[in-house]
Amino acid sequence: MKKFILSLILAYTGSLLAQETVHQAAPKFSPVVNPDKSVTFSLLAPQADSVRIVASFLDSPLVMSKDAAGMWTATVPGLKPDLYNYRLEIDGVVTADPSNPYLMRDISTQSNTFIVPGENADLYITQDTPHGTLSKIWYDSPSLGMQRRISIYTPPGYNAPENKERKYPVFYLLHGMGGDEDAWSELGRATQILDNLIAQGKAEPMILVMPNGNAHRPSAPGYTPEGLYLPDMMHSVSKPGAFENSFMDIVNFVDANYRTIPDKQHRAIAGLSMGGGHSWRITMNNPDLADYVGLFSAAVRWNGHGTSPEDKFPEKEAELLKKQFERNPRLYWIGIGEDDFLFELNKQYRHFLDANSYPYTFHRSKGGHTWTNWRDYLVIFAQQLFK
Amino acid sequence: MKKFILSLILAYTGSLLAQETVHQAAPKFSPVVNPDKSVTFSLLAPQADSVRIVASFLDSPLVMSKDAAGMWTATVPGLKPDLYNYRLEIDGVVTADPSNPYLMRDISTQSNTFIVPGENADLYITQDTPHGTLSKIWYDSPSLGMQRRISIYTPPGYNAPENKERKYPVFYLLHGMGGDEDAWSELGRATQILDNLIAQGKAEPMILVMPNGNAHRPSAPGYTPEGLYLPDMMHSVSKPGAFENSFMDIVNFVDANYRTIPDKQHRAIAGLSMGGGHSWRITMNNPDLADYVGLFSAAVRWNGHGTSPEDKFPEKEAELLKKQFERNPRLYWIGIGEDDFLFELNKQYRHFLDANSYPYTFHRSKGGHTWTNWRDYLVIFAQQLFK
């Protein structure tokens, strides 16, 4: 019996080698996270003259060392718990590490992933807890005249018979420039974070809605009739206001198709960078929509008014924000890293809020405009919702 | 206004270069499918000594040529319409093409993807049609004592108010050795195929269920508490019978959570390779379960009996198949490529069916044990269901 299975495996593998040469097994898994949280990278490349690790967690590319057998190695000392991305530069070409099959796409770039466990990073791993459902679904947007792809997470137990009548709050979570409806579930680990926070009793069971914020595209690259094209930053920027003005199409779709509690007390909207700008504008345009607002490294004055942080705060937005804050949102949360290129813009905005005595919660973190921060902000923000 | 957006893009891009060095833009998109269906690959790699294309559509790795600027190029003449995978070998290292962000994982290998449009390949592209929903959901398997991740596609219109009472047939589609619940939706383009066939009126709207056939794992690599480990072929093989014997857990979950027509006339089960073996055994063990059976390059005698195709057909299975065929399944479909390493095994099995006058439909294709064939078989098989 075992012999038969083994022969089948051998035949299958042999067949693959002959028939599907792309399926060459990687010789070794890399990187290895060591017990002291150092991380060892390795690559068998006897013919290469130079191999370096290229990553945002390194100040500069790290040169790997080659042994007599052609095995290149390098160890990065004690990394703090997090999800990391990197690529390898092999004789000048920056590309994927073939020894690591875990990749994430950000705009046009695929980079490898590894996780140093512990602290928040344990929230980024699929643990042995109940799990929610992640759906890739298409909604009709009458405002934009197209069907659009959207990622929707329903929490563990949503389909259980005992919850058949239960209604849930909804958290709308928006991506940044160059992102799409896959960004928060992939780069942002949003489903793992929600599963884990809910299992630990730290977050309320909620529906998480992750739309595509680029109003002139229906969906992520690869999911359009164009087929496979090169995603780029410019392609991802739609006309200012176009997405924000179509946002109620999403809310209407979600309220019509899911068991939601369709009121202000049970809606949150947050976003990163451009999506922070979207959240900022959507909530001021619709002051009765959501009681929880999250601005993560937000392009708060995104939308075509003002060309520098020093400009006078625009009257129209001042008026809208006055109405929004008169309605006392329960949480107006601003998070940004001190090295973020939008830090000054956010500081100016906080001065405006302070000058008007509009209450908000400010979270200043280390670092800059990074997914490390955005995952952290999601973890912090999600715990404060609907309580 | 435009100036502000542009400055934000520049600041953002500049910030990324500084803060997230992994986000380097690919210099050029590759490959390009030319009007004559030749395909041109290019890679800027001035420091490399050798660049080759490694792919199952090539008899051997194709050497690329370098120009004075360090740009490597190669053109593959007239490829027939299909979805193709390839990798680049850069100074001896076989890895991803950094100029192509579209990748697919098969076991431990990520390979790049491109599509030569036309014929069936147009079915592999997300066209401007109504779209179904693809959900990654977890079901409880009492037989296996675990929660397990599963991919479920509901057809376009499933959630529309006018279909609120409508019930649908169900097609269970099983992967091969080394695969998982993501294999058919990614490598197999099953959601695009169903969307397109349904839009063209060639397939009935149906629910498509793609489980994980490795009974000792809950889910695809990366979706377990183990975190990120190296997937391998051996890890993917569970005890013979374990998955098949737990299959009713899946049927029960689907019938309890979706608007199904829960009878034999409205169920199909098909699978490729190991999954063909699973389909073979599940349907003989449960002769009243499904009227449509698809064996795609199937390991038909998978399950521990017989060690070579010449062995006498086992009595137990002969008895079970007798009962299955007494109940006249509407379609018993066998598809296999003439170069497939399982061709002889399938030939022996067809001799057994012929000797017993059990009716079946046989589709002999070119080629071997490949996703090219399995996508084709899905296209053919899906059009014959529930009519």
Short mmCIF file of N, CA, C and O in Angstrom, two decimals, chain A residues 1 4 12 32 43 100 123 142 162 179 190 201-202 217 231 252 275 286 333 367 374 380 386:
data_model
loop_
_atom_site.label_atom_id
_atom_site.label_comp_id
_atom_site.label_asym_id
_atom_site.label_seq_id
_atom_site.Cartn_x
_atom_site.Cartn_y
_atom_site.Cartn_z
N MET A 1 0.84 -1.20 0.00
CA MET A 1 0.00 0.00 0.00
C MET A 1 0.87 1.24 0.00
O MET A 1 0.78 2.09 -0.87
N PHE A 4 2.76 1.48 -3.13
CA PHE A 4 2.00 2.01 -4.25
C PHE A 4 1.98 3.54 -4.21
O PHE A 4 2.22 4.22 -5.21
N TYR A 12 4.87 10.67 -10.18
CA TYR A 12 4.31 12.02 -10.31
C TYR A 12 5.43 13.04 -10.34
O TYR A 12 5.49 13.92 -11.20
N VAL A 32 15.37 31.15 7.97
CA VAL A 32 15.06 30.45 9.22
C VAL A 32 15.10 31.47 10.36
O VAL A 32 16.08 32.22 10.48
N LEU A 43 21.00 30.78 0.26
CA LEU A 43 20.67 30.57 -1.16
C LEU A 43 21.81 29.81 -1.81
O LEU A 43 22.98 30.22 -1.73
N ASN A 100 11.82 30.60 -0.72
CA ASN A 100 10.70 31.04 0.13
C ASN A 100 9.46 31.24 -0.74
O ASN A 100 9.38 32.20 -1.51
N LEU A 123 -0.53 37.81 16.14
CA LEU A 123 -1.86 38.11 15.60
C LEU A 123 -1.89 38.00 14.07
O LEU A 123 -2.96 38.00 13.47
N PRO A 142 -23.72 51.99 -8.93
CA PRO A 142 -24.43 52.86 -9.87
C PRO A 142 -23.69 54.18 -10.09
O PRO A 142 -23.64 54.68 -11.21
N GLU A 162 -27.24 29.32 15.45
CA GLU A 162 -27.65 30.09 16.63
C GLU A 162 -27.53 31.60 16.42
O GLU A 162 -28.06 32.39 17.19
N GLY A 179 -2.76 50.53 -3.86
CA GLY A 179 -3.36 49.32 -3.30
C GLY A 179 -4.64 48.95 -4.03
O GLY A 179 -5.03 49.55 -5.03
N ALA A 190 -5.41 41.45 7.77
CA ALA A 190 -6.59 41.89 8.51
C ALA A 190 -7.46 40.73 8.99
O ALA A 190 -8.03 40.79 10.08
N GLY A 201 -11.22 37.87 22.81
CA GLY A 201 -12.21 38.74 23.46
C GLY A 201 -11.82 40.21 23.45
O GLY A 201 -12.39 41.02 24.16
N LYS A 202 -10.85 40.56 22.62
CA LYS A 202 -10.37 41.95 22.59
C LYS A 202 -11.09 42.80 21.54
O LYS A 202 -11.00 44.02 21.57
N ARG A 217 -11.02 51.92 -11.66
CA ARG A 217 -10.76 50.50 -11.94
C ARG A 217 -11.78 49.66 -11.19
O ARG A 217 -12.14 49.97 -10.06
N PRO A 231 0.85 46.84 -12.98
CA PRO A 231 0.23 47.84 -12.09
C PRO A 231 1.24 48.95 -11.81
O PRO A 231 2.43 48.70 -11.68
N ASN A 252 -24.67 50.70 0.93
CA ASN A 252 -25.98 50.15 0.57
C ASN A 252 -25.90 48.67 0.22
O ASN A 252 -26.76 47.88 0.61
N GLY A 275 -6.25 56.19 1.67
CA GLY A 275 -7.47 55.68 2.29
C GLY A 275 -7.82 56.40 3.58
O GLY A 275 -9.00 56.45 3.97
N ASN A 286 -20.56 62.73 5.28
CA ASN A 286 -21.70 61.94 5.77
C ASN A 286 -21.62 61.88 7.30
O ASN A 286 -21.25 60.85 7.87
N TRP A 333 -9.73 58.81 15.60
CA TRP A 333 -8.41 58.28 15.96
C TRP A 333 -7.41 58.61 14.86
O TRP A 333 -7.64 58.33 13.68
N GLY A 367 8.85 55.10 13.35
CA GLY A 367 8.82 54.65 11.96
C GLY A 367 8.01 55.54 11.07
O GLY A 367 7.61 56.65 11.46
N TRP A 374 0.80 50.21 9.91
CA TRP A 374 -0.64 50.09 9.62
C TRP A 374 -1.25 48.85 10.26
O TRP A 374 -2.39 48.88 10.72
N ILE A 380 -4.68 48.21 17.26
CA ILE A 380 -5.08 49.16 18.31
C ILE A 380 -6.51 49.65 18.08
O ILE A 380 -7.34 49.66 18.99
N PHE A 386 -17.12 49.62 18.76
CA PHE A 386 -18.43 49.05 19.04
C PHE A 386 -18.54 48.55 20.47
O PHE A 386 -19.18 47.54 20.75
#
